[in-house]
Every structure is written in structure tokens, then in C-alpha cells.
PDB file of N, H, CA, C and O in Angstrom:
ATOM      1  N   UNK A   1       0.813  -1.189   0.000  1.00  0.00           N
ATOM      2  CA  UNK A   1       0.000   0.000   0.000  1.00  0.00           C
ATOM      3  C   UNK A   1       0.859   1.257   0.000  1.00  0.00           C
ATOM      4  O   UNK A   1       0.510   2.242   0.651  1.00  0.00           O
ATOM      5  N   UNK A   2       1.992   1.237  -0.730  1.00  0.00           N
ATOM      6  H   UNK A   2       2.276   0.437  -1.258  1.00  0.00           H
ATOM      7  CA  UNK A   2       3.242   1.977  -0.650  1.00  0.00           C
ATOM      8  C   UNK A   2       2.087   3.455  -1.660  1.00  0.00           C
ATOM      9  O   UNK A   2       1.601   4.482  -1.187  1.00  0.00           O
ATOM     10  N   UNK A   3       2.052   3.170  -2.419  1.00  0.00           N
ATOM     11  H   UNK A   3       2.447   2.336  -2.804  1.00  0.00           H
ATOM     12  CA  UNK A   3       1.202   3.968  -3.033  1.00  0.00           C
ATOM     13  C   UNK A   3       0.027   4.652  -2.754  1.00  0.00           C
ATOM     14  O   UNK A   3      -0.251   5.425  -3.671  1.00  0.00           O
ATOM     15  N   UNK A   4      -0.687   4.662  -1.930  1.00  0.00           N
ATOM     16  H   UNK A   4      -0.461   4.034  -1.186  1.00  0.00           H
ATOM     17  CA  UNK A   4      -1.484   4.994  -0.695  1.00  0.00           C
ATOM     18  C   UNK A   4      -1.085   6.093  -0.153  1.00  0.00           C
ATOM     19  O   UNK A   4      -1.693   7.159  -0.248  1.00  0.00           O
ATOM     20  N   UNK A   5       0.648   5.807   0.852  1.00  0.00           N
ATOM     21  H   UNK A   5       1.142   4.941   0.929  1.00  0.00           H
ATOM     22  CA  UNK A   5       0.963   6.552   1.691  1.00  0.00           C
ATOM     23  C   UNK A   5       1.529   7.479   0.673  1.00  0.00           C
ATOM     24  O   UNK A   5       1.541   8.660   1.022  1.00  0.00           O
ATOM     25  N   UNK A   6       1.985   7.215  -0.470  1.00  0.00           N
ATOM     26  H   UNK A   6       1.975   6.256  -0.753  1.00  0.00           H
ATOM     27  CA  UNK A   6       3.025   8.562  -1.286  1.00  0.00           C
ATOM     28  C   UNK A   6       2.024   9.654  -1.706  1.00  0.00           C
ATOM     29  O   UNK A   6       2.349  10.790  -2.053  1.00  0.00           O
ATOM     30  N   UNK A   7       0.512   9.077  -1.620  1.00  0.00           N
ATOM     31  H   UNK A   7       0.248   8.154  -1.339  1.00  0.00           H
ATOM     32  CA  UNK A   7      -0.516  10.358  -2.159  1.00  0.00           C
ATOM     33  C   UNK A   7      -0.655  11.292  -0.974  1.00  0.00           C
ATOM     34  O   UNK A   7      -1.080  12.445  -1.048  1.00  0.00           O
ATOM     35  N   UNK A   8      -0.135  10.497   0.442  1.00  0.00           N
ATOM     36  H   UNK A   8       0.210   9.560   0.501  1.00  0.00           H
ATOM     37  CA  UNK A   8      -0.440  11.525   1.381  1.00  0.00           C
ATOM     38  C   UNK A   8       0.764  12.832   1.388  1.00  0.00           C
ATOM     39  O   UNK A   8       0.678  13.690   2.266  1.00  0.00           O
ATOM     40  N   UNK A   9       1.532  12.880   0.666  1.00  0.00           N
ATOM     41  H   UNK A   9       1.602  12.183  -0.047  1.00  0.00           H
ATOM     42  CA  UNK A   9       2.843  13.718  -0.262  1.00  0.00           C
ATOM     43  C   UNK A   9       4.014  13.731   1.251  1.00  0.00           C
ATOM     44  O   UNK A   9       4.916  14.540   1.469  1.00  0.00           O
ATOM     45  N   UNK A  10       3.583  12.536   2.106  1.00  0.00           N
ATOM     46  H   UNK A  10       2.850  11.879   1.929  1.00  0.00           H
ATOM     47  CA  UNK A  10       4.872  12.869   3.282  1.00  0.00           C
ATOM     48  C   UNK A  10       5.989  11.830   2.772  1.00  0.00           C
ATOM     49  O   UNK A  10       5.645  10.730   2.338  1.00  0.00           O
ATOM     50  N   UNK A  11       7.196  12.174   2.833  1.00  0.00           N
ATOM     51  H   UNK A  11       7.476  13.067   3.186  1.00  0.00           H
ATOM     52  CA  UNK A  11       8.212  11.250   3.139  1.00  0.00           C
ATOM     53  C   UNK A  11       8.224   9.412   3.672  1.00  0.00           C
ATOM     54  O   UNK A  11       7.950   9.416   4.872  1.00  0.00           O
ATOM     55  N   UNK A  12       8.390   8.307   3.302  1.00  0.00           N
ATOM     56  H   UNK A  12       8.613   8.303   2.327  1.00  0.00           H
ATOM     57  CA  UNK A  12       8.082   7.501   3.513  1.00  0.00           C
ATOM     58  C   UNK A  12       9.319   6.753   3.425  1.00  0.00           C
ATOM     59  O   UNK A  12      10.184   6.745   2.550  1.00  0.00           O
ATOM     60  N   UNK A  13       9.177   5.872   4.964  1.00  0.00           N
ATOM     61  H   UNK A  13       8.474   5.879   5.675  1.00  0.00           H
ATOM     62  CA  UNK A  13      10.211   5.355   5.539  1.00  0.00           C
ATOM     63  C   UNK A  13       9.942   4.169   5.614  1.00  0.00           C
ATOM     64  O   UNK A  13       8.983   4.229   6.383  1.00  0.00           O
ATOM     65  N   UNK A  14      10.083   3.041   5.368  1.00  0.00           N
ATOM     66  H   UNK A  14      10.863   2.993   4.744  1.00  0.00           H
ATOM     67  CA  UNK A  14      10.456   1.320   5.859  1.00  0.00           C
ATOM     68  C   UNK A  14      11.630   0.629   6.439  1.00  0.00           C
ATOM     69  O   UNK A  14      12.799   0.743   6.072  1.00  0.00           O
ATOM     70  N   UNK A  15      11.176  -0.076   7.359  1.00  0.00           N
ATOM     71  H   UNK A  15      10.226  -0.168   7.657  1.00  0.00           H
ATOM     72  CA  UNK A  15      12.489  -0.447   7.918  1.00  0.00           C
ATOM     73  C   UNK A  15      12.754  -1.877   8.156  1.00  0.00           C
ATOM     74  O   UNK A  15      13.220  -2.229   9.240  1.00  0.00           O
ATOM     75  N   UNK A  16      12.440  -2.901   7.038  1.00  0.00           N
ATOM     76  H   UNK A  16      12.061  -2.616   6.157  1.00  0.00           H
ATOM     77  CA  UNK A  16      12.444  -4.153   7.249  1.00  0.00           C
ATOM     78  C   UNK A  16      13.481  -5.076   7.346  1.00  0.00           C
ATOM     79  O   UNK A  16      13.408  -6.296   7.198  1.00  0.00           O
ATOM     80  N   UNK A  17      14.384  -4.439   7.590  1.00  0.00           N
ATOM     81  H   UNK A  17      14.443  -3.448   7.710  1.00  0.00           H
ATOM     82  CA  UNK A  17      15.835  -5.503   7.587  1.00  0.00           C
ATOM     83  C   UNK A  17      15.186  -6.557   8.541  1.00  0.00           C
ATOM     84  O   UNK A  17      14.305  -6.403   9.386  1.00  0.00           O
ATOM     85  N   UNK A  18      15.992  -7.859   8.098  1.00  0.00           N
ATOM     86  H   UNK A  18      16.708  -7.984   7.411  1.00  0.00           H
ATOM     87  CA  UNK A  18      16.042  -9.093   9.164  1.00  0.00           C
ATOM     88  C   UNK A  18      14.804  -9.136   9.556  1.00  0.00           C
ATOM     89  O   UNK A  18      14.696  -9.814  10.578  1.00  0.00           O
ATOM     90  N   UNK A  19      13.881  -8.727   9.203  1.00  0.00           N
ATOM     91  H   UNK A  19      13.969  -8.176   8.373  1.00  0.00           H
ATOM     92  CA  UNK A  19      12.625  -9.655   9.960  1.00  0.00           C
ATOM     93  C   UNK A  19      11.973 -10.870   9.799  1.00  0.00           C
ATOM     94  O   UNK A  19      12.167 -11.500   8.760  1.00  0.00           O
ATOM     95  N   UNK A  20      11.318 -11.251  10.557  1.00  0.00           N
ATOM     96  H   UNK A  20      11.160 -10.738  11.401  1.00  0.00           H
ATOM     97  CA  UNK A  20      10.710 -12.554  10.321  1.00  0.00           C
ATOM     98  C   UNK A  20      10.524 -12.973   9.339  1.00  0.00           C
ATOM     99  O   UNK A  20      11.057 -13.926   8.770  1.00  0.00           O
ATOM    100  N   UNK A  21       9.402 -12.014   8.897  1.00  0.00           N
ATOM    101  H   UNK A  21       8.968 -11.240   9.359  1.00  0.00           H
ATOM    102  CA  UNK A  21       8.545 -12.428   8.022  1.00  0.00           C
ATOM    103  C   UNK A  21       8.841 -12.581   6.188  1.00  0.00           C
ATOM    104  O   UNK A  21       8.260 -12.848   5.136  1.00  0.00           O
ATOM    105  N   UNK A  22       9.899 -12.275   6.633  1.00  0.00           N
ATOM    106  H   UNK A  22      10.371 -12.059   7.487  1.00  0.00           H
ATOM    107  CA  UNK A  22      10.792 -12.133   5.311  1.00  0.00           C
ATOM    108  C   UNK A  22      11.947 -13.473   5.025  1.00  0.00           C
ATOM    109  O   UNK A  22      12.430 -13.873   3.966  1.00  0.00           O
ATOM    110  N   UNK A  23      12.086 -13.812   6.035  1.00  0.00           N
ATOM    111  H   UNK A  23      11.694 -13.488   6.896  1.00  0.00           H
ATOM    112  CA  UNK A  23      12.300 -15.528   6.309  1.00  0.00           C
ATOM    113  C   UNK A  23      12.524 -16.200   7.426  1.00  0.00           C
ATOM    114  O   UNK A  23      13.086 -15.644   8.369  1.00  0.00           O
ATOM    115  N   UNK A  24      12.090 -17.589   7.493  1.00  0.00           N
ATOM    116  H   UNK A  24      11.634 -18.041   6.727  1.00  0.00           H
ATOM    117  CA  UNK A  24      11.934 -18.174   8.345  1.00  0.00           C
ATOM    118  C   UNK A  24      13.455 -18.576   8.970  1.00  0.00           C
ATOM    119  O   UNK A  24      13.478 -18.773  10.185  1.00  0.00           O
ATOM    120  N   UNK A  25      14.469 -18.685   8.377  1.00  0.00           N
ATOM    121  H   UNK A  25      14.451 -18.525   7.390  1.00  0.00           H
ATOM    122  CA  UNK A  25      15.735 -18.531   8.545  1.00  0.00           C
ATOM    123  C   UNK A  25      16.632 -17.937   8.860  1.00  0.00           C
ATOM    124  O   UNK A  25      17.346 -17.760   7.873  1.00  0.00           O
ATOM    125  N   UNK A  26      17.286 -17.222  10.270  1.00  0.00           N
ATOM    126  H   UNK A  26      16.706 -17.366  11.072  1.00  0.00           H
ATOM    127  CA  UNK A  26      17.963 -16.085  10.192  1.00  0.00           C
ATOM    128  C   UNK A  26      18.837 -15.989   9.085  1.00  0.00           C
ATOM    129  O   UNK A  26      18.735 -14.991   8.372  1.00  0.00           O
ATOM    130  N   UNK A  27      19.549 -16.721   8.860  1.00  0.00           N
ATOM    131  H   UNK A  27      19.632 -17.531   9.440  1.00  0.00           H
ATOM    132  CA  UNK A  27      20.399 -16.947   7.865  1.00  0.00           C
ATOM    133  C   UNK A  27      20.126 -16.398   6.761  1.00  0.00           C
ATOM    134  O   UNK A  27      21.047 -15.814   6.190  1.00  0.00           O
ATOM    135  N   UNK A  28      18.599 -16.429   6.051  1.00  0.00           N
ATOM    136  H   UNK A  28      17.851 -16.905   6.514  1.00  0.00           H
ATOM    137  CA  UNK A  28      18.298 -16.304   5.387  1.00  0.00           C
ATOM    138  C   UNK A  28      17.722 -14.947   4.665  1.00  0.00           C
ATOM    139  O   UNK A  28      17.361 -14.699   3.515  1.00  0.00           O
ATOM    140  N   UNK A  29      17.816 -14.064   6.071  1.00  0.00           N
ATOM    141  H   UNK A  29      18.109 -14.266   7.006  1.00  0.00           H
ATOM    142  CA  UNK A  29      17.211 -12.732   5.923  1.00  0.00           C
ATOM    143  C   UNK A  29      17.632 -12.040   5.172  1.00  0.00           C
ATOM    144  O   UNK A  29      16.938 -11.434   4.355  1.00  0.00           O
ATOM    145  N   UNK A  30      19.028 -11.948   5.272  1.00  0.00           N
ATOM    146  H   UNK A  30      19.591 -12.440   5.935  1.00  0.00           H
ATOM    147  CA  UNK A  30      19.799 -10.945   4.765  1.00  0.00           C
ATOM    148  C   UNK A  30      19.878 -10.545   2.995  1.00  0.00           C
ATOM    149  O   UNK A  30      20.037  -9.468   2.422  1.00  0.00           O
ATOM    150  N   UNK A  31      19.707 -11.794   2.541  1.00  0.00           N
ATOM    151  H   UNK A  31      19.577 -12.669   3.007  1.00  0.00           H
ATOM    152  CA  UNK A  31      19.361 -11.927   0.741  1.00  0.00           C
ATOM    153  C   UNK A  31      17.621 -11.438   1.011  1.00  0.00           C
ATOM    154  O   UNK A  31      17.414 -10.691   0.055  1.00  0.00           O
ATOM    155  N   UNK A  32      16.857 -11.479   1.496  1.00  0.00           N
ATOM    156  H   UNK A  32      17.026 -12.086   2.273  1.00  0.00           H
ATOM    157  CA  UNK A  32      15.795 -11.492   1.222  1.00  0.00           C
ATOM    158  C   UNK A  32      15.576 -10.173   1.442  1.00  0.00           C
ATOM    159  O   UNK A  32      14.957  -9.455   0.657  1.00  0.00           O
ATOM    160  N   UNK A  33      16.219  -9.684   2.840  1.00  0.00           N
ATOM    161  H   UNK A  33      16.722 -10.267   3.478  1.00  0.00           H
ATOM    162  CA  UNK A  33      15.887  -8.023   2.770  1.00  0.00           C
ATOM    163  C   UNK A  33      16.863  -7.459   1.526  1.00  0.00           C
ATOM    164  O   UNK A  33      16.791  -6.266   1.230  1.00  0.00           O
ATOM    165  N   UNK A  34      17.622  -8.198   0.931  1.00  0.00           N
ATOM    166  H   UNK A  34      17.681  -9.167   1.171  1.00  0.00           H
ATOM    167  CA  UNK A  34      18.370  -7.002  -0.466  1.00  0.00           C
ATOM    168  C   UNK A  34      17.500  -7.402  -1.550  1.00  0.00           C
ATOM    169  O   UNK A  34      18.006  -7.102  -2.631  1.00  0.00           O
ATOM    170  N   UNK A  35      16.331  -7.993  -1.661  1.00  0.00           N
ATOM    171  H   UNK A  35      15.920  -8.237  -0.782  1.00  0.00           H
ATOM    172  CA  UNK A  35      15.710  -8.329  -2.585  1.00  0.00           C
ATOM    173  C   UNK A  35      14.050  -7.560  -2.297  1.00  0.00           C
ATOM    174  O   UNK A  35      13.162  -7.372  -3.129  1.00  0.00           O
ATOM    175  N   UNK A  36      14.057  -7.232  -0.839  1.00  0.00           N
ATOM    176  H   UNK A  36      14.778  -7.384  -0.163  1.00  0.00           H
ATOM    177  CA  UNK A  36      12.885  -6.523  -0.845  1.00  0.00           C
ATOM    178  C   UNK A  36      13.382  -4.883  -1.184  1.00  0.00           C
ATOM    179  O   UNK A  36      12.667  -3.997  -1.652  1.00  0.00           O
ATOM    180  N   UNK A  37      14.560  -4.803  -0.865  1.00  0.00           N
ATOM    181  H   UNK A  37      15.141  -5.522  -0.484  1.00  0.00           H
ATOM    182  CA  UNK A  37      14.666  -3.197  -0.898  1.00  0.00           C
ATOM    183  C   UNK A  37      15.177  -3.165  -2.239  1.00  0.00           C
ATOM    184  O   UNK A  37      16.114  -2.369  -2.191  1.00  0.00           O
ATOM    185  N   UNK A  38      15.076  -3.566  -3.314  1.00  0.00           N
ATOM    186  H   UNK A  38      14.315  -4.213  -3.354  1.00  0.00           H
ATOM    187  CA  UNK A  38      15.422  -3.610  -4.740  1.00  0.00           C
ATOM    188  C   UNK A  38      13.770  -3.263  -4.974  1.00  0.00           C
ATOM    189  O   UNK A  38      13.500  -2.405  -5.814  1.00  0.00           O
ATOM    190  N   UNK A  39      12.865  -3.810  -4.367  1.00  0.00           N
ATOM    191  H   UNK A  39      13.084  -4.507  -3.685  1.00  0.00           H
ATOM    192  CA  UNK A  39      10.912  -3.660  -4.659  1.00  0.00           C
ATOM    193  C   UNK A  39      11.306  -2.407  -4.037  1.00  0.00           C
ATOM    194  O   UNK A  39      11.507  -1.513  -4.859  1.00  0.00           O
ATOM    195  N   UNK A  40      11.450  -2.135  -3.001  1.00  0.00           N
ATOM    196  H   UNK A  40      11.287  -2.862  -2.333  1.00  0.00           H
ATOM    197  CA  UNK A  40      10.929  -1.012  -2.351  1.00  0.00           C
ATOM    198  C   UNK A  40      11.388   0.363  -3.149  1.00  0.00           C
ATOM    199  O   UNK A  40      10.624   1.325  -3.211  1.00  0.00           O
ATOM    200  N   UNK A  41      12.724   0.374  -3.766  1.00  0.00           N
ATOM    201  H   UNK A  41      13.346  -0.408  -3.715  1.00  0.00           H
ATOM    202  CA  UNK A  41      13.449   1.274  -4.275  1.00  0.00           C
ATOM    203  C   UNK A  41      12.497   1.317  -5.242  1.00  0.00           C
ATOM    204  O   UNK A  41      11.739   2.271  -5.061  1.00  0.00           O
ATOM    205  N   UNK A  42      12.203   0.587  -6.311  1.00  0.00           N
ATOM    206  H   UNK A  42      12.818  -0.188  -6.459  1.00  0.00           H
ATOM    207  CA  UNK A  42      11.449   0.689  -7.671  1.00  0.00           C
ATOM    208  C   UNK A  42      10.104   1.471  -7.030  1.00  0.00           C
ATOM    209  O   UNK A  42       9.610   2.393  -7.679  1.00  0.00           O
ATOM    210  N   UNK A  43       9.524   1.074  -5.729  1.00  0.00           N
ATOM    211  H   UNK A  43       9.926   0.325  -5.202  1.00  0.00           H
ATOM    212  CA  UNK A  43       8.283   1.972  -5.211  1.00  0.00           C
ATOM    213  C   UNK A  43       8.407   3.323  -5.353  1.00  0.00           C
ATOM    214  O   UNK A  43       7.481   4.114  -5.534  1.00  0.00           O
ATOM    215  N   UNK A  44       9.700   3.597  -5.257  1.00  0.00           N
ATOM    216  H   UNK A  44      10.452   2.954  -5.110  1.00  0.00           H
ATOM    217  CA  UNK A  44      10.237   4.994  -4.756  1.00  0.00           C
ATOM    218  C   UNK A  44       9.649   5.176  -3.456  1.00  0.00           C
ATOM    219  O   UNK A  44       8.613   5.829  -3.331  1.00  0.00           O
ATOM    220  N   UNK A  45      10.056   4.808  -2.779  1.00  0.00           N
ATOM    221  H   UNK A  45      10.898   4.277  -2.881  1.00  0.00           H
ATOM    222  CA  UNK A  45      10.649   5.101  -0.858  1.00  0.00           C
ATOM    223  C   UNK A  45      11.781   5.491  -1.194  1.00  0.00           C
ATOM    224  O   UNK A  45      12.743   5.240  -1.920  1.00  0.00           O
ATOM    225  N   UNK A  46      11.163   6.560  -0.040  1.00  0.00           N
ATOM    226  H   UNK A  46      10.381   6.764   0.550  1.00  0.00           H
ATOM    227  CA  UNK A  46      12.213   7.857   0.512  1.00  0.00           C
ATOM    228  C   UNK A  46      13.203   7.125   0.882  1.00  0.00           C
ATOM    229  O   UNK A  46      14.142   6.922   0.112  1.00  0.00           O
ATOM    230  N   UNK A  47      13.165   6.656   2.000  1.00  0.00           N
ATOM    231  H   UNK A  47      12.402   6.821   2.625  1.00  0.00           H
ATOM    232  CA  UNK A  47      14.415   6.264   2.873  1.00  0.00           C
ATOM    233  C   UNK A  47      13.870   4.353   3.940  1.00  0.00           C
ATOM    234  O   UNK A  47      12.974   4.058   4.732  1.00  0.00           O
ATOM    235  N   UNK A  48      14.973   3.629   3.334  1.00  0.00           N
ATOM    236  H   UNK A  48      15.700   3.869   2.692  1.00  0.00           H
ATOM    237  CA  UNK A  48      15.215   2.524   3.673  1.00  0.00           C
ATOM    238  C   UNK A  48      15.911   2.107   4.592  1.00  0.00           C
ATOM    239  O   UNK A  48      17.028   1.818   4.165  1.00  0.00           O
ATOM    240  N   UNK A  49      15.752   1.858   6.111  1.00  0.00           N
ATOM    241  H   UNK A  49      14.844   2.093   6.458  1.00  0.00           H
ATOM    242  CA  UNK A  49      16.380   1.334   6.942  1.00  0.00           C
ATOM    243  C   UNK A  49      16.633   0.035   6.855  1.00  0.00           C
ATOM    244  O   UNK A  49      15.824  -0.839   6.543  1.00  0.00           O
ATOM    245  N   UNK A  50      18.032  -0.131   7.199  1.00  0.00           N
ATOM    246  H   UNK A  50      18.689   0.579   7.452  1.00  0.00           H
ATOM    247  CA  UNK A  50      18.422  -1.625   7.053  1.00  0.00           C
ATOM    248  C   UNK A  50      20.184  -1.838   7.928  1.00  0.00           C
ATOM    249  O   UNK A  50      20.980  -0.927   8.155  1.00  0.00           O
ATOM    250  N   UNK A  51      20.332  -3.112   8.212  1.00  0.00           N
ATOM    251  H   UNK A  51      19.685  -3.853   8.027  1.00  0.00           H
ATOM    252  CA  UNK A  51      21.277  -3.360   8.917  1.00  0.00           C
ATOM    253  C   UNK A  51      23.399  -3.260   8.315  1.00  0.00           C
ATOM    254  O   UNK A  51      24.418  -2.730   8.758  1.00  0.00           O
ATOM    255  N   UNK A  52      22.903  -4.401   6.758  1.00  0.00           N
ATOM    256  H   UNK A  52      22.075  -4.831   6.398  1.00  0.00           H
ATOM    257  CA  UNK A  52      24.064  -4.140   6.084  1.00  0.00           C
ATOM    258  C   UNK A  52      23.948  -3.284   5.112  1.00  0.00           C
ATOM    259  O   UNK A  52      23.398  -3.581   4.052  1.00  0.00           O
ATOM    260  N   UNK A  53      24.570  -1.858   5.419  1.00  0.00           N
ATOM    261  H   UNK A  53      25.017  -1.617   6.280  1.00  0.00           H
ATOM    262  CA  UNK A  53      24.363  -0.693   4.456  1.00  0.00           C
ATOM    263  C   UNK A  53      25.506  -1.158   2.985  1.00  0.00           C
ATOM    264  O   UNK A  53      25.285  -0.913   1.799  1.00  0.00           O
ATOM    265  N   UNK A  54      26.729  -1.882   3.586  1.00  0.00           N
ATOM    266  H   UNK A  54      26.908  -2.081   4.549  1.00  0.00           H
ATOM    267  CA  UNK A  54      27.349  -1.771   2.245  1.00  0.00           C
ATOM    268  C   UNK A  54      26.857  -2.672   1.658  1.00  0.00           C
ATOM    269  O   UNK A  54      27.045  -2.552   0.448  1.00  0.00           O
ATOM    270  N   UNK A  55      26.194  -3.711   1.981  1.00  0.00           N
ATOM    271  H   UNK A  55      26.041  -3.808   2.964  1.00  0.00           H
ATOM    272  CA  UNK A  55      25.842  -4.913   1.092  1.00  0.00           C
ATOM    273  C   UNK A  55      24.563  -4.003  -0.327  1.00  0.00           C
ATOM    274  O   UNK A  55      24.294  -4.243  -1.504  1.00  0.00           O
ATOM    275  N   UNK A  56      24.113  -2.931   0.710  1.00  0.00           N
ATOM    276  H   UNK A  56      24.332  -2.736   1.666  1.00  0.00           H
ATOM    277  CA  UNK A  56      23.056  -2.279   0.205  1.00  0.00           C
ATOM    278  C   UNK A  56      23.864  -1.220  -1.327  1.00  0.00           C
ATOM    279  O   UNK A  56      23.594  -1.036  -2.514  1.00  0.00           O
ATOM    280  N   UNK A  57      24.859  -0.804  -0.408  1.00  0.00           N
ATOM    281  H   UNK A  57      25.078  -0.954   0.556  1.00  0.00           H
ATOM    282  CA  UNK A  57      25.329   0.155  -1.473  1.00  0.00           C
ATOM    283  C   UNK A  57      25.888  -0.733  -2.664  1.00  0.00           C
ATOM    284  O   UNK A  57      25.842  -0.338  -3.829  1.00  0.00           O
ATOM    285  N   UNK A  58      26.376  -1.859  -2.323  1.00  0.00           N
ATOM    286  H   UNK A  58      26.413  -2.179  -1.377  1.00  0.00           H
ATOM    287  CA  UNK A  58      26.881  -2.538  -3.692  1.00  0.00           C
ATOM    288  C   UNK A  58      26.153  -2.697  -4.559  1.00  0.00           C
ATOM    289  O   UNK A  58      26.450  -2.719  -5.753  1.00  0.00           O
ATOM    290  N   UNK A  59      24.545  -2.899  -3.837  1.00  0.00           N
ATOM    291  H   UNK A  59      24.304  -2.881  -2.867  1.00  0.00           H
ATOM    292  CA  UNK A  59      23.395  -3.551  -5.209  1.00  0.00           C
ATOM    293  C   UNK A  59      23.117  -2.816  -5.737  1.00  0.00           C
ATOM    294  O   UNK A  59      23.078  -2.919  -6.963  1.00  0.00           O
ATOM    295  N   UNK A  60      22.640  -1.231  -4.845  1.00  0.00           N
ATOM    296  H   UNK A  60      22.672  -1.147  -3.849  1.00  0.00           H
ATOM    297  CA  UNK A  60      22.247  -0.226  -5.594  1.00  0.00           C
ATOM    298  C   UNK A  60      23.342   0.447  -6.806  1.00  0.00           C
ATOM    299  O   UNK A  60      22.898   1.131  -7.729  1.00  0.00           O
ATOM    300  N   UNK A  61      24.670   0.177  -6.669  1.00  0.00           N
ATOM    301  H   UNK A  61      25.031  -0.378  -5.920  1.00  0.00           H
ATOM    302  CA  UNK A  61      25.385   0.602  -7.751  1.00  0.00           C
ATOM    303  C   UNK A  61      25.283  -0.420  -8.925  1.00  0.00           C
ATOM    304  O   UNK A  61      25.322  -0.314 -10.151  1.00  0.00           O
ATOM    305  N   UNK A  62      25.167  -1.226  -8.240  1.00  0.00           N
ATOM    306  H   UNK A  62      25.135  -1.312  -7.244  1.00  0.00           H
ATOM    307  CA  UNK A  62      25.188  -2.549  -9.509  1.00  0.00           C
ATOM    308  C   UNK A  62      24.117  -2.608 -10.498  1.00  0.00           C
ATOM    309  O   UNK A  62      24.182  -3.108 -11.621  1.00  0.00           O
ATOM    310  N   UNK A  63      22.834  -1.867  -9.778  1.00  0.00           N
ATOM    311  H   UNK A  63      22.781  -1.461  -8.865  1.00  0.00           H
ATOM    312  CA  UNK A  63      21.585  -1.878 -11.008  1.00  0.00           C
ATOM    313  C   UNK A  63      21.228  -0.185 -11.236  1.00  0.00           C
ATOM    314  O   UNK A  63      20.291   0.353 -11.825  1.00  0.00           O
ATOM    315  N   UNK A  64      22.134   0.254 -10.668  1.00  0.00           N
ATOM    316  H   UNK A  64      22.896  -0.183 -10.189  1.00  0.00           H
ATOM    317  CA  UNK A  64      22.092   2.057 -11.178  1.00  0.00           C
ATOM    318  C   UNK A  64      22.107   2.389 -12.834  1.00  0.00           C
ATOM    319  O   UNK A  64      22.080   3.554 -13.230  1.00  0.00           O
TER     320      UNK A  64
END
């Protein structure tokens, strides 16, 4: 409902690193949150909280 909140014209923040629900595996989080914030970026969100920033900065240069 990312689209929802951007009509309300405020700044929009998510912060899903490592959570559950994103896998049942700790292990497993970490690919899954660089694969949600690859969705979230294409949403255009403002600003993405997350744990491994460089893992973050590598992807985002890699599909820039």
C-alpha cells in the first residue's frame, strides 16, 4: 500500500531488515531483505532502513 501513503505527499520510511517475516531462517534474511529493498526502491521510498548498508550500497550501484 506503498502507493497509498506517497498520495499523502509525506516522506516515507520502511524499515524491514532481518525480519521474520521475510524468512523463516535467520540466515536467510539478509538476501531477502536485499531483494525486498530492490521492490521497495522501484516503489520509490524515501528512505530505507536496514542493517548491512554496504551490502546495500553494492546492489544499488550494480543496477544504477
Amino acid at each position: 500500500r506503498i502507493a497509498e501513503m506517497k498520495a499523502l505527499g509525506v516522506p516515507i520510511l520502511v524499515g524491514h531488515s532481518r525480519k521474520s517475516f521475510l524468512a523463516q531462517e535467520p540466515g536467510d534474511r539478509d538476501q531477502s531483505t536485499l531483494r525486498w529493498s530492490l521492490h521497495l526502491r522501484a516503489e520509490q521510498v524515501d528512505y530505507i532502513r536496514v542493517h548491512d548498508v554496504a551490502a546495500h550500497v553494492r546492489l544499488f550501484a550494480e543496477v544504477a
